[in-house]
mmCIF file of C-alpha atoms in Angstrom:
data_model
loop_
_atom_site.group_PDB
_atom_site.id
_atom_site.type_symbol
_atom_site.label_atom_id
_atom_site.label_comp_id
_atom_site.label_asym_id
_atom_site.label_seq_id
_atom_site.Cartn_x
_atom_site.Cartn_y
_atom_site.Cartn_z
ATOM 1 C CA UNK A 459 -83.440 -4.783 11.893
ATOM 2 C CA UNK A 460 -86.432 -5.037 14.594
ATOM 3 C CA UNK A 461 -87.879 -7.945 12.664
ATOM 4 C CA UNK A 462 -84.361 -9.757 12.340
ATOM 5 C CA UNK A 463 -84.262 -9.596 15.890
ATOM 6 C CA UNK A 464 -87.852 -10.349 16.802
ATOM 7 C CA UNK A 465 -87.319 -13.862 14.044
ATOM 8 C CA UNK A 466 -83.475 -14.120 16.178
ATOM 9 C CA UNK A 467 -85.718 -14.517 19.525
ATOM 10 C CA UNK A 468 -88.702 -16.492 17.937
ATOM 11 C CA UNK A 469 -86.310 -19.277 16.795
ATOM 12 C CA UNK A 470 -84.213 -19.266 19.975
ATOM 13 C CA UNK A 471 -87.151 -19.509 22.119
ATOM 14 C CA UNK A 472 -88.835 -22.192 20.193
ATOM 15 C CA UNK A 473 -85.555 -24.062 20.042
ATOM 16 C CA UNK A 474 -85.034 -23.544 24.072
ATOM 17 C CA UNK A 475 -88.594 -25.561 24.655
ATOM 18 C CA UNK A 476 -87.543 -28.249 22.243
ATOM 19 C CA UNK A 477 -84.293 -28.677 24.123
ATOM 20 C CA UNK A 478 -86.097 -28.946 27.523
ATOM 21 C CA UNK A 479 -87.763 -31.710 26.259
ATOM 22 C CA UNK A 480 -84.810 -32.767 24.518
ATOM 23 C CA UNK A 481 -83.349 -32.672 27.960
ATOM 24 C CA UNK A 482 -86.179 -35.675 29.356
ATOM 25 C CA UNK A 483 -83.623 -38.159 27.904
ATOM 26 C CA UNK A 484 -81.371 -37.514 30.885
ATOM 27 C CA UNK A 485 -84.036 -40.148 32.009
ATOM 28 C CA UNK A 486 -82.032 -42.964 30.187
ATOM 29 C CA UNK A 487 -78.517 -42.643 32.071
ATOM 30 C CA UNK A 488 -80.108 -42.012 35.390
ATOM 31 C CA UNK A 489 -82.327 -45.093 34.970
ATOM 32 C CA UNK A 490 -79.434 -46.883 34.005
ATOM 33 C CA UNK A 491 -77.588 -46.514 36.915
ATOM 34 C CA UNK A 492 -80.537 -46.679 39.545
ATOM 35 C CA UNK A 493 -82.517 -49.540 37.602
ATOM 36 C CA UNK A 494 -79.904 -51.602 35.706
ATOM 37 C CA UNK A 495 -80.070 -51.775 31.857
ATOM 38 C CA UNK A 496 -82.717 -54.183 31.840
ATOM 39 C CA UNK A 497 -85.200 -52.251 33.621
ATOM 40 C CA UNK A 498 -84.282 -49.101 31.341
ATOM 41 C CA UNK A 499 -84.656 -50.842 28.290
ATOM 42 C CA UNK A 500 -88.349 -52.395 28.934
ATOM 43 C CA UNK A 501 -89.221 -48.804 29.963
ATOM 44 C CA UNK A 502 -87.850 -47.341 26.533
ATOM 45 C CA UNK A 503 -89.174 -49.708 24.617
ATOM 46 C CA UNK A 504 -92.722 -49.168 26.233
ATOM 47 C CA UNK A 505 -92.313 -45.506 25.496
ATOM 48 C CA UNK A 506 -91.377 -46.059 22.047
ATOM 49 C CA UNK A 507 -94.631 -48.202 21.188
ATOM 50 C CA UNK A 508 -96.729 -45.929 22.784
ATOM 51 C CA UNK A 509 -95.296 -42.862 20.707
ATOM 52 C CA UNK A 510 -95.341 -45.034 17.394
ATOM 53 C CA UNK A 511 -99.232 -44.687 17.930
ATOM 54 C CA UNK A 512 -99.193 -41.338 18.645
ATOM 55 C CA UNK A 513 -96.903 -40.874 15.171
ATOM 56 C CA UNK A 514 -99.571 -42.931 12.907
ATOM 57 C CA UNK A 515 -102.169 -41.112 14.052
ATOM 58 C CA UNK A 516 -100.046 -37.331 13.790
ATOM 59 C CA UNK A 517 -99.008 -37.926 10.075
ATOM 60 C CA UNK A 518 -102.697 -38.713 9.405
ATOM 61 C CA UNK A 519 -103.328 -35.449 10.646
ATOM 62 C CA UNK A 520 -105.277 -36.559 13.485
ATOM 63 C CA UNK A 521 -103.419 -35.260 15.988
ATOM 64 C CA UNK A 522 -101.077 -32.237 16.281
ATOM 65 C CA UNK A 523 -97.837 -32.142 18.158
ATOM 66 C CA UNK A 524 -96.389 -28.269 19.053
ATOM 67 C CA UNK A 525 -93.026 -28.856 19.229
ATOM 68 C CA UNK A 526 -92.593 -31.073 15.606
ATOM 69 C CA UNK A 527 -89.850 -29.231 13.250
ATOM 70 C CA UNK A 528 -91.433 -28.026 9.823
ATOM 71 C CA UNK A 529 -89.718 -30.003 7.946
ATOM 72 C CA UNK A 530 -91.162 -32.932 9.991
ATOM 73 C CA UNK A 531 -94.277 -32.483 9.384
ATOM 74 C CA UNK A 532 -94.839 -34.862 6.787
ATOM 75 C CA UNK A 533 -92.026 -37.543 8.053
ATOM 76 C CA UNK A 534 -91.091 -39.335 11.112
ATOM 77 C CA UNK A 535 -90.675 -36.968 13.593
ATOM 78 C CA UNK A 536 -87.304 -36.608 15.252
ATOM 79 C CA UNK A 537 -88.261 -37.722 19.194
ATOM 80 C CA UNK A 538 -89.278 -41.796 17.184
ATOM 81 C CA UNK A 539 -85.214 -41.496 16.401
ATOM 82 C CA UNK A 540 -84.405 -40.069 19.763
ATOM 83 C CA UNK A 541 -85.797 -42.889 21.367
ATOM 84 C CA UNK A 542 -84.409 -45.867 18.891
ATOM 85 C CA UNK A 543 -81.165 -44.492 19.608
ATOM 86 C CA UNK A 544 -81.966 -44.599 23.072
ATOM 87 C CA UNK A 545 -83.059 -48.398 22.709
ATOM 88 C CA UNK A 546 -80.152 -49.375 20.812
ATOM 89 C CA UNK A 547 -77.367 -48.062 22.691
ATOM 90 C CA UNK A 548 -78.479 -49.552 26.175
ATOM 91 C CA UNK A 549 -79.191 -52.770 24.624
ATOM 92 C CA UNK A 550 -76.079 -52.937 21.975
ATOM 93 C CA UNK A 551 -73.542 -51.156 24.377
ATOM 94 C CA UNK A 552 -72.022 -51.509 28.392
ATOM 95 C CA UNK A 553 -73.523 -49.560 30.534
ATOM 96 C CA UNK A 554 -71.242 -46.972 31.148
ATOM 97 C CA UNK A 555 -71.016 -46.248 27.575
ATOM 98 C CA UNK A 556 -73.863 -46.238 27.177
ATOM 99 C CA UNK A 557 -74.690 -43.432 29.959
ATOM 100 C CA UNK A 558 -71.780 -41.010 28.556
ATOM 101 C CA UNK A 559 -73.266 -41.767 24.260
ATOM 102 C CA UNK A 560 -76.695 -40.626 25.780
ATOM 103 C CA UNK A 561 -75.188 -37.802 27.886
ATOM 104 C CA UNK A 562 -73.641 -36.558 24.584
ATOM 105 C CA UNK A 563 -77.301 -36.333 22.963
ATOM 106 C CA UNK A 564 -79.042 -34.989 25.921
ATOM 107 C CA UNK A 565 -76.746 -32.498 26.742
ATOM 108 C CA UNK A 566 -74.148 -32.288 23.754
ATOM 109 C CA UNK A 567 -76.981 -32.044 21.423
ATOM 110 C CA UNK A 568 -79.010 -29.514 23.464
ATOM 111 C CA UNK A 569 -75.451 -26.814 22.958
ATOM 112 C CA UNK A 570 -75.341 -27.515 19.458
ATOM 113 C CA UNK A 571 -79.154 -26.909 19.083
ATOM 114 C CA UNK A 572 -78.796 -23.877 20.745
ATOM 115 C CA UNK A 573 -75.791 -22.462 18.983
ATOM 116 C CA UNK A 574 -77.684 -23.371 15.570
ATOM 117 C CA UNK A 575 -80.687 -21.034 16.497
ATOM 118 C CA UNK A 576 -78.251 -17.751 16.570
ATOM 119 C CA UNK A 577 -76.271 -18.946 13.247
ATOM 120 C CA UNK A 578 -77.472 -19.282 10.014
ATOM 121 C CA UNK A 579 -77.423 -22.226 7.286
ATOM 122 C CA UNK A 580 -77.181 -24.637 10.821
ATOM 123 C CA UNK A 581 -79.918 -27.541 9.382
ATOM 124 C CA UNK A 582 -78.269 -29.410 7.080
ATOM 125 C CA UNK A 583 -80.054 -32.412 7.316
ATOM 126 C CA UNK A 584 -83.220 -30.559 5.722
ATOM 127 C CA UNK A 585 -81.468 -29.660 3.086
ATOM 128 C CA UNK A 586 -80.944 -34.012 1.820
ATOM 129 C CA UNK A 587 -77.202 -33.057 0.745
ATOM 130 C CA UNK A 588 -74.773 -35.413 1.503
ATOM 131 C CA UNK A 589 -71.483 -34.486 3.212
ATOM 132 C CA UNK A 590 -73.374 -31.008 4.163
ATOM 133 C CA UNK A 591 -71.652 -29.670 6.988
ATOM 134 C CA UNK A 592 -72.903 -27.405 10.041
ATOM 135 C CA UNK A 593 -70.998 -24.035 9.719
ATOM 136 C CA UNK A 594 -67.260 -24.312 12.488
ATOM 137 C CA UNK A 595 -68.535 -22.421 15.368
ATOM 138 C CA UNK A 596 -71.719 -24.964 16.125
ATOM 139 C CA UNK A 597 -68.757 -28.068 14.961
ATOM 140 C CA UNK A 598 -66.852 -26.308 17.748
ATOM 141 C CA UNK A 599 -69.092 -26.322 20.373
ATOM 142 C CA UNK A 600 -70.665 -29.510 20.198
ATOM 143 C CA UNK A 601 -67.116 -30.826 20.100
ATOM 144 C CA UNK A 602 -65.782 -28.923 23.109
ATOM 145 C CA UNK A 603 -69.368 -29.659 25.302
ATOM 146 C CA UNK A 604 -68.991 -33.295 24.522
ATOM 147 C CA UNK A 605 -65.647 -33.559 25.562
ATOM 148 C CA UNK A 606 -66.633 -31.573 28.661
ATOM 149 C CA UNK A 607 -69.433 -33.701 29.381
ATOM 150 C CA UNK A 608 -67.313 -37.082 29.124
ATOM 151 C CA UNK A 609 -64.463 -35.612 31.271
ATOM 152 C CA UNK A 610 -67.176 -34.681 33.989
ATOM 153 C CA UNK A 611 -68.734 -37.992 33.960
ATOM 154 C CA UNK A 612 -65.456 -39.776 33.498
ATOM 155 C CA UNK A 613 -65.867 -39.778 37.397
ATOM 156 C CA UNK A 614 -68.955 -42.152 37.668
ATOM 157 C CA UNK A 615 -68.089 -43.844 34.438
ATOM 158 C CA UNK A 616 -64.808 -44.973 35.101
ATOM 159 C CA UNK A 617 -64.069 -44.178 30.962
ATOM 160 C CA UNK A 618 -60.670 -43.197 30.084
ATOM 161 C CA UNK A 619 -59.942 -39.897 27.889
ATOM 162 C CA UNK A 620 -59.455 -41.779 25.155
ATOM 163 C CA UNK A 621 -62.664 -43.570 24.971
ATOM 164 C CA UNK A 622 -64.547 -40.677 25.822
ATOM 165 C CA UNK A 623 -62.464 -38.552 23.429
ATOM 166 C CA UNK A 624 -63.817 -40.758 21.068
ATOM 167 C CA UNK A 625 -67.150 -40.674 21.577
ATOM 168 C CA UNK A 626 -67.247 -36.940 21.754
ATOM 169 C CA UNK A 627 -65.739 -37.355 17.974
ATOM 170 C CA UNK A 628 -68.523 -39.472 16.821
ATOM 171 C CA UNK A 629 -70.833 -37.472 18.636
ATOM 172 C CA UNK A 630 -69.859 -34.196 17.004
ATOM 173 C CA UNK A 631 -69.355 -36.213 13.404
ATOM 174 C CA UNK A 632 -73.551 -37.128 13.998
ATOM 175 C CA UNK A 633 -74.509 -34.199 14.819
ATOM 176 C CA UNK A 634 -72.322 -32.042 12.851
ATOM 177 C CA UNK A 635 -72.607 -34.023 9.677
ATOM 178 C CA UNK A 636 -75.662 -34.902 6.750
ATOM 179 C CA UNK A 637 -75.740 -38.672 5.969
ATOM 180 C CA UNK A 638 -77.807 -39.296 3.209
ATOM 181 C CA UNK A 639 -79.475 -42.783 3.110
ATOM 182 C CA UNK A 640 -81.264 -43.747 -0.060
ATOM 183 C CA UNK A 641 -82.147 -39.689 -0.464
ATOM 184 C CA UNK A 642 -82.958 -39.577 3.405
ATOM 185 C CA UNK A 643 -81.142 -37.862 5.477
ATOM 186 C CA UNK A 644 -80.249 -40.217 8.790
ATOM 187 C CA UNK A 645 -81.567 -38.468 11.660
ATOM 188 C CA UNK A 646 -78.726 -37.237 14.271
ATOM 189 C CA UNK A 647 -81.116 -38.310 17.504
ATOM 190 C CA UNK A 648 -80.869 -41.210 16.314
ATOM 191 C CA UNK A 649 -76.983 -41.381 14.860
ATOM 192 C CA UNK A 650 -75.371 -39.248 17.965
ATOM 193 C CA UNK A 651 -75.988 -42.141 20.586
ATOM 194 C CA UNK A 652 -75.543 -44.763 18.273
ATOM 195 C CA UNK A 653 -71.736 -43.136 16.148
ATOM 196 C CA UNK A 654 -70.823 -42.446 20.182
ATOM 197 C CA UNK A 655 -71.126 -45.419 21.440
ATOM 198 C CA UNK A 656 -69.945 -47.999 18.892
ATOM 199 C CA UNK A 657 -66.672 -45.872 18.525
ATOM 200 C CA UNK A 658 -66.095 -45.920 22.534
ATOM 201 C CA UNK A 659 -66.576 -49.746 22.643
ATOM 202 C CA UNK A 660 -64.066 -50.224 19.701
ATOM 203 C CA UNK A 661 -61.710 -48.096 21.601
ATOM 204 C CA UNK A 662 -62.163 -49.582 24.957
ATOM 205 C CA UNK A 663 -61.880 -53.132 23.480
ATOM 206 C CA UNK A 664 -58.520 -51.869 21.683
ATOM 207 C CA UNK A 665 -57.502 -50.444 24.558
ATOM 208 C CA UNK A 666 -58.322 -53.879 27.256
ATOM 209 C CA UNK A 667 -56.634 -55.651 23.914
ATOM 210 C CA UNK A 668 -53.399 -53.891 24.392
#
């Protein structure tokens, strides 16, 4: 029982330092709204070439990285995905979706990360099964935090519920969910910004339609 608990705290400690730097993408919608889209972009993409480097040289093995996943340690890690998804929703999406679809993986993702280091058989995408999905409880709370999340920044972003309401699906669908590309699974830093924000531009475009 001592060592269940002692393994409990290792993985929720380790999964609390990812998170914070998780949490650096909070970068993106602030930069959005001080520096215009543009401006973010440039600075993401600049980011993103500089890491590539630093990811050819880590699966060489000449460099190590702390916080990579074990199951990365041989593949792309997941923070090359964050920031793709990061490039493509400011560049594909409006603004103010796209600060709510990265608010949903800096913050959204950071609950369900957190809730998955307390509860068992919670990384599916390890696993490469398709249609695996996390256990209710972690579904739950990534749900309910997105939805939060949207509602609170409903104020700045002008969204409606129903566009938020559906990005906090496709958020939680991302995240919650194991897509299997040609026996890959498809990587939910990458996915959550991406599912979010094409489903709240369909909705808002229905919705300016009607």
């Amino acid at each position: 029982m001592p060592e269940l608990a002692l393994e409990w705290r290792s993985m929720l400690v380790k999964e609390i330092r990812r998170k914070a730097i998780h949490l650096s993408g909070l970068s993106v919608p602030i930069g959005i709204v001080f520096l215009g889209r543009t401006v973010t972009a440039a600075a993401i993409a600049l980011v993103l070439a500089v890491s590539l480097l630093l990811e050819a040289q880590r699966l060489k093995g000449k460099i190590r990285l702390p916080e990579v996943r074990d199951h990365e340690q041989t593949r792309v890690a997941g923070y090359i995905y964050y920031m793709a998804g990061s490039l493509l929703c400011v560049l594909l999406f409006p603004p103010m979706i796209a600060v709510t679809a990265m608010l949903f993986l800096s913050l959204g993702d950071t609950v369900s990360g957190l809730a998955g280091s307390i509860l068992v058989n919670a990384n599916v995408r390890c696993r490469n099964e398709l249609w695996c999905v996390k256990p209710l409880p972690i579904v739950a709370a990534t749900f309910i935090a997105c939805l939060a999340i949207g509602y609170l920044a409903s104020g700045l972003t002008g969204l409606s519920f129903p566009v938020y309401f559906a990005g906090a699906v496709g958020a939680t669908f991302a995240d919650s969910v194991a897509i299997v590309i040609h026996n890959r699974c498809l990587d939910d830093n990458f996915s959550i910004p991406v599912f979010s924000g094409a489903l709240m531009s369909a909705v808002a475009l229905i919705l300016a339609a009607a």
